[in-house]
Amino acid sequence: MSAAAAAVAAFPKAALFDLDGTLLDSAPDMLAVANRMRAARGVGPMPLDALRPHVSKGARAMLGAAFPELDAEGRDARVREFLDLYEAELGLHGAPFAGVEAMLGQLEAAGCVWGIVTNKPEYLARKLMPLLGWETRCAVLIGGDTLAARKPDPLPLTVAAERIGMTAADCVYVGDDERDILAARAAGMPSVAALWGYRLDHDDPLSWQADAMIEAPAQLLAADAWPATR
């Protein structure tokens, strides 16, 4: 970036974030759930590294990693059990990624509104907010079941922008999964690929064509790291 461009760089009016794998390292909570389910079936515990890449893909993907013998119908049948156990383990083991709190504080100091758009069920995401101290700081929260569609559909992002009085072009969306970037592009919202998040070995963030790729939350302390909005 040129010196002139850097001089006028500014934080976006609003920043929207994915939750699991972007703001929150929830893999330890998910591992506790998976291992409770495995123990109930007489199966030994699995290591964190075996589950971690699947966390951003949702409950069914994590069930597939924990119980590879299950077909799609079998995974579907255990989703309710997984979510009920996750509610009991919520916030007990995970924590925001290093640098996230400083980044959110910097955004707030710059007058930037921030919110969350996640595919996690809304009731679970809302239960997390007071555990993280975010219940009064997060300006909007859209869950995977809040609306008629979830990411990669753009609807959750466009509705989130509307609820904070912004257009999609005023906001930047930050996420660690290809669905996040696809949703942002379809919404006409600049995007950041969060490379610190959860990815499978074959995932290629370069192919997602995000407007920026960031290695760590601390990089987003600088205004010029954010893609330009209108």
Coordinates of C-alpha atoms in Angstrom, one line a residue:
M1 CA 0.0 0.0 0.0
S2 CA 1.3 3.5 -0.9
A3 CA 2.0 6.1 1.7
A4 CA -0.9 8.1 0.4
A5 CA -3.3 5.2 0.6
A6 CA -2.1 4.2 4.0
A7 CA -2.8 7.8 5.2
V8 CA -6.5 7.5 4.4
A9 CA -6.9 3.9 5.4
A10 CA -9.9 3.4 7.8
F11 CA -11.6 0.6 9.6
P12 CA -14.9 -0.4 8.0
K13 CA -18.1 1.1 9.3
A14 CA -19.1 -2.4 10.4
A15 CA -17.3 -5.7 10.7
L16 CA -19.3 -9.0 10.7
F17 CA -17.7 -12.2 11.9
D18 CA -18.2 -15.9 11.7
L19 CA -18.0 -17.4 15.2
D20 CA -16.4 -20.9 15.4
G21 CA -13.0 -20.8 14.0
T22 CA -12.9 -17.1 13.5
L23 CA -13.6 -15.4 16.8
L24 CA -13.8 -18.4 19.0
D25 CA -11.6 -21.5 19.3
S26 CA -14.5 -23.8 20.2
A27 CA -12.8 -27.0 19.2
P28 CA -12.0 -28.0 22.8
D29 CA -15.7 -27.7 23.7
M30 CA -16.6 -29.8 20.6
L31 CA -14.0 -32.4 21.5
A32 CA -15.5 -32.8 25.0
V33 CA -18.9 -33.5 23.3
A34 CA -17.5 -36.0 20.8
N35 CA -15.7 -37.8 23.5
R36 CA -18.7 -38.0 25.7
M37 CA -20.6 -39.5 22.9
R38 CA -17.9 -42.0 22.1
A39 CA -17.5 -43.0 25.8
A40 CA -21.3 -43.6 26.0
R41 CA -20.8 -46.1 23.1
G42 CA -17.7 -47.8 24.6
V43 CA -15.3 -46.0 22.2
G44 CA -12.1 -44.4 23.4
P45 CA -11.4 -40.7 23.2
M46 CA -10.2 -39.1 20.0
P47 CA -7.5 -36.4 19.9
L48 CA -8.2 -32.7 19.3
D49 CA -6.2 -32.7 16.1
A50 CA -8.6 -35.3 14.6
L51 CA -11.6 -33.2 15.2
R52 CA -10.3 -29.6 14.9
P53 CA -10.3 -29.4 11.1
H54 CA -14.0 -30.3 10.9
V55 CA -15.4 -27.8 13.5
S56 CA -16.3 -25.1 11.0
K57 CA -18.2 -27.6 8.9
G58 CA -20.9 -28.2 11.5
A59 CA -22.2 -30.9 13.8
R60 CA -22.7 -33.5 11.0
A61 CA -19.1 -33.1 9.9
M62 CA -17.8 -33.5 13.4
L63 CA -20.0 -36.5 13.9
G64 CA -18.5 -38.0 10.8
A65 CA -15.0 -37.5 12.2
A66 CA -16.0 -39.0 15.6
F67 CA -18.0 -41.9 14.1
P68 CA -16.6 -42.6 10.6
E69 CA -18.7 -45.7 10.3
L70 CA -21.9 -43.6 10.2
D71 CA -23.7 -42.8 7.0
A72 CA -25.6 -39.6 6.4
E73 CA -28.8 -40.9 8.1
G74 CA -26.8 -42.1 11.1
R75 CA -25.1 -38.7 11.5
D76 CA -28.5 -36.9 11.2
A77 CA -29.9 -39.2 14.0
R78 CA -27.2 -38.0 16.4
V79 CA -27.3 -34.3 15.8
R80 CA -29.8 -33.6 18.6
E81 CA -27.7 -35.5 21.1
F82 CA -24.6 -33.6 19.9
L83 CA -26.3 -30.2 20.3
D84 CA -27.7 -31.1 23.7
L85 CA -24.3 -32.2 25.0
Y86 CA -22.7 -29.1 23.5
E87 CA -25.0 -26.9 25.4
A88 CA -23.8 -28.5 28.6
E89 CA -20.1 -28.0 27.6
L90 CA -20.6 -24.5 26.2
G91 CA -17.7 -22.2 27.0
L92 CA -16.1 -24.6 29.5
H93 CA -13.0 -25.5 27.4
G94 CA -12.7 -23.0 24.5
A95 CA -11.8 -19.3 24.4
P96 CA -11.4 -16.5 21.9
F97 CA -8.4 -16.9 19.7
A98 CA -5.3 -15.0 20.8
G99 CA -5.6 -11.4 19.6
V100 CA -9.4 -11.4 19.1
E101 CA -10.2 -9.3 22.2
A102 CA -7.6 -6.7 21.2
M103 CA -8.9 -6.6 17.7
L104 CA -12.5 -6.1 18.8
G105 CA -11.4 -3.4 21.2
Q106 CA -9.6 -1.6 18.4
L107 CA -12.7 -1.8 16.2
E108 CA -14.8 -0.3 19.0
A109 CA -12.3 2.4 19.7
A110 CA -12.4 3.3 16.0
G111 CA -16.2 3.6 16.1
C112 CA -16.7 0.4 14.1
V113 CA -19.9 -1.6 14.9
W114 CA -19.3 -5.4 14.9
G115 CA -21.6 -8.4 14.9
I116 CA -21.7 -12.2 14.3
V117 CA -23.2 -14.2 11.5
T118 CA -22.8 -17.9 12.2
N119 CA -24.3 -21.2 11.1
K120 CA -24.4 -22.3 14.8
P121 CA -28.0 -22.5 16.1
E122 CA -28.9 -19.0 17.3
Y123 CA -29.9 -20.2 20.8
L124 CA -26.4 -21.6 21.4
A125 CA -24.7 -18.6 20.0
R126 CA -26.7 -16.3 22.3
K127 CA -25.9 -18.4 25.3
L128 CA -22.2 -17.9 24.5
M129 CA -22.4 -14.1 24.4
P130 CA -22.5 -13.5 28.2
L131 CA -19.9 -16.2 28.8
L132 CA -17.5 -14.2 26.6
G133 CA -18.6 -10.8 27.8
W134 CA -19.9 -9.9 24.4
E135 CA -23.7 -9.7 25.1
T136 CA -23.7 -5.8 25.1
R137 CA -20.9 -5.4 22.6
C138 CA -22.1 -7.5 19.7
A139 CA -24.5 -5.3 17.7
V140 CA -26.2 -8.1 15.7
L141 CA -26.3 -11.9 15.9
I142 CA -27.6 -14.1 13.2
G143 CA -27.6 -17.9 13.7
G144 CA -27.9 -20.7 11.2
D145 CA -31.6 -21.1 12.0
T146 CA -32.5 -17.4 12.4
L147 CA -33.6 -17.1 8.8
A148 CA -34.9 -19.2 6.0
A149 CA -31.4 -19.7 4.6
R150 CA -27.9 -20.0 6.1
K151 CA -24.4 -19.4 4.6
P152 CA -23.3 -19.8 1.9
D153 CA -26.6 -18.1 1.0
P154 CA -26.1 -14.3 1.3
L155 CA -29.3 -13.7 3.2
P156 CA -27.8 -13.8 6.7
L157 CA -25.2 -11.2 5.8
T158 CA -27.6 -8.9 4.1
V159 CA -30.1 -9.1 7.0
A160 CA -27.3 -8.6 9.5
A161 CA -26.3 -5.4 7.7
E162 CA -29.9 -4.2 7.5
R163 CA -30.3 -4.7 11.3
I164 CA -27.4 -2.4 12.1
G165 CA -28.5 0.2 9.6
M166 CA -25.9 -0.5 7.0
T167 CA -25.7 -1.8 3.5
A168 CA -23.6 -4.8 2.6
A169 CA -21.1 -2.6 0.9
D170 CA -20.5 -0.7 4.2
C171 CA -19.5 -4.0 6.0
V172 CA -16.6 -6.5 5.9
Y173 CA -17.2 -10.1 6.6
V174 CA -14.5 -12.2 8.3
G175 CA -14.6 -16.0 8.2
D176 CA -12.5 -19.2 8.1
D177 CA -14.6 -21.3 5.8
E178 CA -15.2 -21.1 2.0
R179 CA -19.0 -20.8 2.7
D180 CA -18.2 -17.5 4.5
I181 CA -16.5 -16.0 1.5
L182 CA -19.1 -17.3 -0.9
A183 CA -21.8 -15.7 1.1
A184 CA -20.0 -12.4 1.3
R185 CA -19.4 -12.3 -2.4
A186 CA -23.0 -13.1 -3.2
A187 CA -24.1 -10.3 -0.8
G188 CA -21.7 -7.7 -2.3
M189 CA -19.8 -7.5 1.0
P190 CA -16.0 -7.3 1.1
S191 CA -14.5 -10.4 2.8
V192 CA -11.5 -11.5 4.8
A193 CA -10.3 -15.1 4.9
A194 CA -9.3 -15.9 8.5
L195 CA -6.3 -18.3 8.0
W196 CA -6.0 -19.0 11.7
G197 CA -9.3 -21.0 11.7
Y198 CA -10.3 -24.6 11.0
R199 CA -9.6 -26.1 7.6
L200 CA -9.4 -29.6 6.1
D201 CA -6.1 -30.5 4.4
H202 CA -7.6 -30.1 0.9
D203 CA -9.1 -26.7 1.6
D204 CA -7.4 -24.0 -0.5
P205 CA -8.1 -20.4 0.8
L206 CA -6.5 -18.9 -2.3
S207 CA -9.3 -20.5 -4.4
W208 CA -11.9 -18.7 -2.3
Q209 CA -11.0 -15.3 -3.7
A210 CA -11.5 -13.3 -0.6
D211 CA -10.6 -9.7 -0.7
A212 CA -7.9 -10.2 1.9
M213 CA -6.3 -13.2 3.7
I214 CA -5.1 -12.6 7.2
E215 CA -2.8 -14.9 9.2
A216 CA -3.7 -13.8 12.7
P217 CA -6.3 -11.6 14.5
A218 CA -3.5 -9.2 15.6
Q219 CA -3.0 -8.2 11.9
L220 CA -6.5 -6.7 11.9
L221 CA -5.4 -4.1 14.5
A222 CA -4.2 -2.1 11.6
A223 CA -6.8 -0.3 9.5
D224 CA -4.9 -0.9 6.3
A225 CA -5.2 -4.6 6.7
W226 CA -9.0 -4.4 6.1
P227 CA -10.4 -4.4 2.5
A228 CA -11.8 -1.1 1.4
T229 CA -15.6 -0.6 1.7
R230 CA -17.5 2.0 -0.3

